[in-house]
mmCIF file with all atom_site columns, C-alpha atoms in Angstrom:
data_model
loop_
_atom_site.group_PDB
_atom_site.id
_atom_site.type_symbol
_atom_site.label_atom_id
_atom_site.label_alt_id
_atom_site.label_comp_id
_atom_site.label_asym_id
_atom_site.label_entity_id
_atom_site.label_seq_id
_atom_site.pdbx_PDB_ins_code
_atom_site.Cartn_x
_atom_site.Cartn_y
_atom_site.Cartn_z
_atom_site.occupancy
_atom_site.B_iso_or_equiv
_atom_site.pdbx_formal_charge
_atom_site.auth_seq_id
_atom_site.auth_comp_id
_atom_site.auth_asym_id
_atom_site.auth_atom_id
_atom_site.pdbx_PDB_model_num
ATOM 1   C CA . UNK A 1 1   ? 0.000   0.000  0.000  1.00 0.00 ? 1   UNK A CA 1
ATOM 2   C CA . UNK A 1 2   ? 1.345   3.558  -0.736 1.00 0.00 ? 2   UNK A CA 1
ATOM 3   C CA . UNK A 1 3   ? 2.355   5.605  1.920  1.00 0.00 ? 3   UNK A CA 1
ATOM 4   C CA . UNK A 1 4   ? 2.152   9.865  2.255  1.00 0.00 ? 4   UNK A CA 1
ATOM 5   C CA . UNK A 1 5   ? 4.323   12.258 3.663  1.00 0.00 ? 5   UNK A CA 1
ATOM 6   C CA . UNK A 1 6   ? 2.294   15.515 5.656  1.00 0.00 ? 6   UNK A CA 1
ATOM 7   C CA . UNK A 1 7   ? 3.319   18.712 5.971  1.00 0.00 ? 7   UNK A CA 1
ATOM 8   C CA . UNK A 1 8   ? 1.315   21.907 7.384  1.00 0.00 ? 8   UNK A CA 1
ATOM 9   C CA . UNK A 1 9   ? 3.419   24.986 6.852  1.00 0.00 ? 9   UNK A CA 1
ATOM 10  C CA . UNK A 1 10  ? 2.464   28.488 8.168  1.00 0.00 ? 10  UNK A CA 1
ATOM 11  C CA . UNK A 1 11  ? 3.765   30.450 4.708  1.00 0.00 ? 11  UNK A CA 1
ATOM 12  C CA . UNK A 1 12  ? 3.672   34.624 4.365  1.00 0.00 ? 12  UNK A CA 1
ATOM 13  C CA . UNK A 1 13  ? 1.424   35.693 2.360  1.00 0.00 ? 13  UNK A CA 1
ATOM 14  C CA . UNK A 1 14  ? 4.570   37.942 0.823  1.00 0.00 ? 14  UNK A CA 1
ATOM 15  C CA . UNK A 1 15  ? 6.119   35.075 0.321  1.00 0.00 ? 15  UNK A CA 1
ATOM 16  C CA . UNK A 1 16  ? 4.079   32.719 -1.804 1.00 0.00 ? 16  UNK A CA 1
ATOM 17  C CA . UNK A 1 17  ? 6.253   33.273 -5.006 1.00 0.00 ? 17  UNK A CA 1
ATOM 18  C CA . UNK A 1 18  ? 9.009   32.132 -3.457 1.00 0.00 ? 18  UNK A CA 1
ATOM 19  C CA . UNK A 1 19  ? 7.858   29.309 -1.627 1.00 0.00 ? 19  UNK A CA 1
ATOM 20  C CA . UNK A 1 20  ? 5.595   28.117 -4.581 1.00 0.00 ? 20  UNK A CA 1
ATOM 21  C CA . UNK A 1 21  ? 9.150   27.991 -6.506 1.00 0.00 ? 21  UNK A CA 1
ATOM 22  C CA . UNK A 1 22  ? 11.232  26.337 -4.077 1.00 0.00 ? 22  UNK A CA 1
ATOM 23  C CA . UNK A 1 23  ? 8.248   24.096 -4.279 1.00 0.00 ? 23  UNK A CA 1
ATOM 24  C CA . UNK A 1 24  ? 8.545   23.316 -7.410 1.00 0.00 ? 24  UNK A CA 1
ATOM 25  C CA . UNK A 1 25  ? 12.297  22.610 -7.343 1.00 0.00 ? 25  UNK A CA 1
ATOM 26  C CA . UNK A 1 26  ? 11.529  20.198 -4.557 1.00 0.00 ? 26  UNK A CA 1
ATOM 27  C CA . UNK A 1 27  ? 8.901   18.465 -6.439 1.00 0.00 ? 27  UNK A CA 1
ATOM 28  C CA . UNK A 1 28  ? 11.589  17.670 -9.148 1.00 0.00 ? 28  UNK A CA 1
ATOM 29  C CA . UNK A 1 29  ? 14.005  16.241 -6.596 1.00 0.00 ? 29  UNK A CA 1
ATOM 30  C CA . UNK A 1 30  ? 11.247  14.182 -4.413 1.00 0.00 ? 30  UNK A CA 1
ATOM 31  C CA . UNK A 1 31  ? 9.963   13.009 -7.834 1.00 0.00 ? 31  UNK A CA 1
ATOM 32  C CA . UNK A 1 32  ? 13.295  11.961 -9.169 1.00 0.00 ? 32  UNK A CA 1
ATOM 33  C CA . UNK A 1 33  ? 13.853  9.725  -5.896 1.00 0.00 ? 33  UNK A CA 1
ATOM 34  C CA . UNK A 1 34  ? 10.423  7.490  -6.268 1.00 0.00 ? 34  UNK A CA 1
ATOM 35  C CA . UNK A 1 35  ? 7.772   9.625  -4.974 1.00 0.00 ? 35  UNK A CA 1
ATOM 36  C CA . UNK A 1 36  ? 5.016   9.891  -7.288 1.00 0.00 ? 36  UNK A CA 1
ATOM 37  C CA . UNK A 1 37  ? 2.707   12.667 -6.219 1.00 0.00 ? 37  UNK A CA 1
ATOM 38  C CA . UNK A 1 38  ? 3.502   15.829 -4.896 1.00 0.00 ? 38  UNK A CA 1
ATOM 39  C CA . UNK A 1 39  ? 1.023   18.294 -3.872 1.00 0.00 ? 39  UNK A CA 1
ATOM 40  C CA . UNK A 1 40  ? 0.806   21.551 -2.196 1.00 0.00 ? 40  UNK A CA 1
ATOM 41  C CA . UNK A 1 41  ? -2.796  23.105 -1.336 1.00 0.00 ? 41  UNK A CA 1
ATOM 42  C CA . UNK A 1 42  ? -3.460  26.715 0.301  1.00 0.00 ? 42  UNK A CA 1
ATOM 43  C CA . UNK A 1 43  ? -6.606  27.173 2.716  1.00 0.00 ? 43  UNK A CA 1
ATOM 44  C CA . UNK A 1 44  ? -8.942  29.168 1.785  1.00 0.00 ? 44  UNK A CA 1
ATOM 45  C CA . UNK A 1 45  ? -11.654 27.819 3.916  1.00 0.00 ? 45  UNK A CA 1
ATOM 46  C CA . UNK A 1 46  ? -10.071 27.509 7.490  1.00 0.00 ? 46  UNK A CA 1
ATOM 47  C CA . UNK A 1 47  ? -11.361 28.864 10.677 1.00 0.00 ? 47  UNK A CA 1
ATOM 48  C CA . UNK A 1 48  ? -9.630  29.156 13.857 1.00 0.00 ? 48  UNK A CA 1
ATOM 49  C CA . UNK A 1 49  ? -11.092 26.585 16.226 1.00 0.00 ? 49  UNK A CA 1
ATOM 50  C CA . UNK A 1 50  ? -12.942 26.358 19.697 1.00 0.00 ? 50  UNK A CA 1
ATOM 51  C CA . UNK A 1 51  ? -10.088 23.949 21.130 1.00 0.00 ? 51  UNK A CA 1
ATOM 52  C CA . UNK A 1 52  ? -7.881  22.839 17.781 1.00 0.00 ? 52  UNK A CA 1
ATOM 53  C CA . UNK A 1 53  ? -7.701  24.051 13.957 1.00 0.00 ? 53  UNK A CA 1
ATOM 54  C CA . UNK A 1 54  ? -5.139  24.442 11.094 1.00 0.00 ? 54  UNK A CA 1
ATOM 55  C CA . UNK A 1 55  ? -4.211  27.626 12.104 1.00 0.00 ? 55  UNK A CA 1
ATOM 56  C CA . UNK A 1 56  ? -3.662  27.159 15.830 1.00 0.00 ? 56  UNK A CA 1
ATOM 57  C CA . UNK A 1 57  ? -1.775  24.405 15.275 1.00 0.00 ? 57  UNK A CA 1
ATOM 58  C CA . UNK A 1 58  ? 1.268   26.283 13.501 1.00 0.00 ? 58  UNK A CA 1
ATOM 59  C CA . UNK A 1 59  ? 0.380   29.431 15.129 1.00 0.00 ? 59  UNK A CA 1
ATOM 60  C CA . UNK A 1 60  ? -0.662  31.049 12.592 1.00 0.00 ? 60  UNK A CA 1
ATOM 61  C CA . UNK A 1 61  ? 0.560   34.966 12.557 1.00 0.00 ? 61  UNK A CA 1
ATOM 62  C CA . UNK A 1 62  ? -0.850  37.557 11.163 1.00 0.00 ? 62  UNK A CA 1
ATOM 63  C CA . UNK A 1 63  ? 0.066   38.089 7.045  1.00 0.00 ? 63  UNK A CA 1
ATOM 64  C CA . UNK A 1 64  ? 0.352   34.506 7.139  1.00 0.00 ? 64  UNK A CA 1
ATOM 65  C CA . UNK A 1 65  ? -1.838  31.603 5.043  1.00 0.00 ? 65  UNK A CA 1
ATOM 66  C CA . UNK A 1 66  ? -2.160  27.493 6.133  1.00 0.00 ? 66  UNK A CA 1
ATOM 67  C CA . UNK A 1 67  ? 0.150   25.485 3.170  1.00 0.00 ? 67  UNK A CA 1
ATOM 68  C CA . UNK A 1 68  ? -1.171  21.939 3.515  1.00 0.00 ? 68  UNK A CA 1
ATOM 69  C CA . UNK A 1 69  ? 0.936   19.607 1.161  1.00 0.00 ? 69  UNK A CA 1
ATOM 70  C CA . UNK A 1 70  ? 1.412   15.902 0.846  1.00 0.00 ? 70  UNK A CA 1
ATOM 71  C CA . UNK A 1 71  ? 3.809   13.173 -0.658 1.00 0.00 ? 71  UNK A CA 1
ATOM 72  C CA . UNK A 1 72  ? 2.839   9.954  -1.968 1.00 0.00 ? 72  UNK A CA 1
ATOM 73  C CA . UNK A 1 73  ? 5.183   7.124  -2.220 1.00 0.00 ? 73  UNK A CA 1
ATOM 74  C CA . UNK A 1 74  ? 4.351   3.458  -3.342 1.00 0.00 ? 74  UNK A CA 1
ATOM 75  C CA . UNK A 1 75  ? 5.679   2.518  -0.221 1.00 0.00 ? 75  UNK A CA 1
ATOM 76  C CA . UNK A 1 76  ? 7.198   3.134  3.119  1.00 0.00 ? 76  UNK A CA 1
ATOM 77  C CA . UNK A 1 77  ? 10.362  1.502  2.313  1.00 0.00 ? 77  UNK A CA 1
ATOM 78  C CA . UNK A 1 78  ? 10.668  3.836  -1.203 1.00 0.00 ? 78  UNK A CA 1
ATOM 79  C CA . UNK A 1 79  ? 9.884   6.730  1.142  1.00 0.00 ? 79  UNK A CA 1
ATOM 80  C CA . UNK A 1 80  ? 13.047  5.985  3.586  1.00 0.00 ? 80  UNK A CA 1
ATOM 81  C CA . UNK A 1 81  ? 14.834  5.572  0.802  1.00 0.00 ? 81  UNK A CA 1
ATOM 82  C CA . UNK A 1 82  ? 13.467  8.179  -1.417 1.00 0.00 ? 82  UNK A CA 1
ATOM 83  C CA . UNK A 1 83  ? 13.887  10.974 2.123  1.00 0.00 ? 83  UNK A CA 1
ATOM 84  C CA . UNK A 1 84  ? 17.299  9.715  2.743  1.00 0.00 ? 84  UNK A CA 1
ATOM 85  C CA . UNK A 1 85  ? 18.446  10.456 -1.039 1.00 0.00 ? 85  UNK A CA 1
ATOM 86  C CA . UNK A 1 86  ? 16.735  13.862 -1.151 1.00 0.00 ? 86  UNK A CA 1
ATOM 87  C CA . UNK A 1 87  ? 18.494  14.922 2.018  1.00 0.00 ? 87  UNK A CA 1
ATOM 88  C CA . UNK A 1 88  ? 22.027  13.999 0.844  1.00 0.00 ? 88  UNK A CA 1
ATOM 89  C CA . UNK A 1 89  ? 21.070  15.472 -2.876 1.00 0.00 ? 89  UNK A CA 1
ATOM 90  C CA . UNK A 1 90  ? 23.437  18.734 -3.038 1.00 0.00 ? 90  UNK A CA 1
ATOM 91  C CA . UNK A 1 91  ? 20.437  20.314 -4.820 1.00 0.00 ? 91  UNK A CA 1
ATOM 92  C CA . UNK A 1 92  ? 18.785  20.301 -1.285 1.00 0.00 ? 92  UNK A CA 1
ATOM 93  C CA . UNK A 1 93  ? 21.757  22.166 0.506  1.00 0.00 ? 93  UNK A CA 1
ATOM 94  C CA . UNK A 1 94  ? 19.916  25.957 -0.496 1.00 0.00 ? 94  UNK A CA 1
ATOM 95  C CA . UNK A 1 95  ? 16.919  25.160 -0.107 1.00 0.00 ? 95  UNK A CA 1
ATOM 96  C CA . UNK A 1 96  ? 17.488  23.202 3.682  1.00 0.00 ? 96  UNK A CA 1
ATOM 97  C CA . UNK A 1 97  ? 18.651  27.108 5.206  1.00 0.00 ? 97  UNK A CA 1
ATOM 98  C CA . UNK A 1 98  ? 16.763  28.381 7.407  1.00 0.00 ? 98  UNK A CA 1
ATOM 99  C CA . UNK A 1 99  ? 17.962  31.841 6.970  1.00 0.00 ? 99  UNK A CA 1
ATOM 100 C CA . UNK A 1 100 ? 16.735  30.854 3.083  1.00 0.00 ? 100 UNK A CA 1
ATOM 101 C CA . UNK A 1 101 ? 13.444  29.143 3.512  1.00 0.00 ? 101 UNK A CA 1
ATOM 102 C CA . UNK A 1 102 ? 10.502  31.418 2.358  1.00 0.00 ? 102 UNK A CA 1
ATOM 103 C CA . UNK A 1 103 ? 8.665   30.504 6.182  1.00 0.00 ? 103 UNK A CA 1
ATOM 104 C CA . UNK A 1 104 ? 9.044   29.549 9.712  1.00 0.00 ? 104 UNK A CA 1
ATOM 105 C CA . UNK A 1 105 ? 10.578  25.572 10.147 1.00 0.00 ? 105 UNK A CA 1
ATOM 106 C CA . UNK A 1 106 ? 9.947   25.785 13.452 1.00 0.00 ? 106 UNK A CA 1
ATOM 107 C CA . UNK A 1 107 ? 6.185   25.939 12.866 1.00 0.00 ? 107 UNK A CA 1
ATOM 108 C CA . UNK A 1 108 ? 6.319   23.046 9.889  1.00 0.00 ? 108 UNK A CA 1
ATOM 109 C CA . UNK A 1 109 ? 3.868   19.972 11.235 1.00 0.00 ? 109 UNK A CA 1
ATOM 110 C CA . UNK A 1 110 ? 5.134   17.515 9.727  1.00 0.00 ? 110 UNK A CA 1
ATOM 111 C CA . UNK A 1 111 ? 4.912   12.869 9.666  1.00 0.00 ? 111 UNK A CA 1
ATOM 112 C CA . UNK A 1 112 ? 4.667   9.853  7.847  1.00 0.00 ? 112 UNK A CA 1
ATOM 113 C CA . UNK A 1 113 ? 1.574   8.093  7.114  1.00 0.00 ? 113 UNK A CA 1
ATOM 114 C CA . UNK A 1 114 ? 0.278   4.668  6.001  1.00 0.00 ? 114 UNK A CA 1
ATOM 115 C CA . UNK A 1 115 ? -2.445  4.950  3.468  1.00 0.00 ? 115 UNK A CA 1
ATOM 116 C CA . UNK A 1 116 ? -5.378  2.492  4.374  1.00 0.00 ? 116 UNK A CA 1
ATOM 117 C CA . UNK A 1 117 ? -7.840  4.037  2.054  1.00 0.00 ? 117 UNK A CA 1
ATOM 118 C CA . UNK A 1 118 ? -7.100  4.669  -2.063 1.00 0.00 ? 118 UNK A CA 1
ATOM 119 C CA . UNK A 1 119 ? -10.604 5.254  -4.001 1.00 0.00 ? 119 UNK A CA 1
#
C-alpha cells in the first residue's frame, strides 16, 4: 500500500512566489527519488477553532496563510529511501537554510503516514 508524507506549513502571504518555486524545485528532486505525487494546497476555507484548527496548530501569525501539502510514495520503504536520497542530494543544501526558507521551520507539522484508504 502507498504511503504519504504531511506537511502543514504556516507560509507569508509575501512570500508565496518564493515558496511556490522552491516548491517546485523540490517536487523535481522528491519526484526523481520514487515519490510519485507531490502536492501543495493553500486554505482558503479555514477557521480558527474552539479547542484545535489548522491555524492554531502552527500558530498562525498575522500576514500569514495554512500550506497543507502531501507526498505519496508506493511505499514506506521507497519513502526511507526516497527521504534519505533527497536529504544527501546537493540540490537540497539551499533550499534546507533556514535563513533561506521562504517561512518559519519551526512551525512546519510535519509525519509519515500509512495509506489504508485509495478510491
Amino acid at each position: 500500500m502507498a504511503y504519504v508524507d504531511g506537511f502543514i506549513v504556516p507560509v507569508p502571504s509575501k512570500n508565496m512566489d518564493a515558496y511556490l518555486e522552491m516548491s517546485r524545485q523540490c517536487a523535481k528532486v522528491w519526484r526523481e527519488y520514487g515519490a510519485i505525487e507531490y502536492r501543495e494546497t493553500v486554505a482558503d476555507d479555514v477557521k480558527v477553532g474552539v479547542h484545535t484548527s489548522f491555524p492554531q496548530a502552527v500558530k498562525l501569525e498575522d500576514g500569514e496563510v495554512v500550506v497543507f501539502s502531501w507526498i505519496i510514495y508506493p511505499s514506506r520503504e521507497v519513502r526511507d529511501s526516497c527521504n534519505e536520497k533527497v536529504m544527501s542530494d546537493p540540490r537540497m543544501k539551499e533550499m534546507m537554510d533556514p535563513a533561506k526558507m521562504p517561512f518559519d521551520g519551526k512551525r512546519l507539522i510535519y509525519g509519515g503516514f500509512e495509506m489504508l484508504i485509495d478510491l
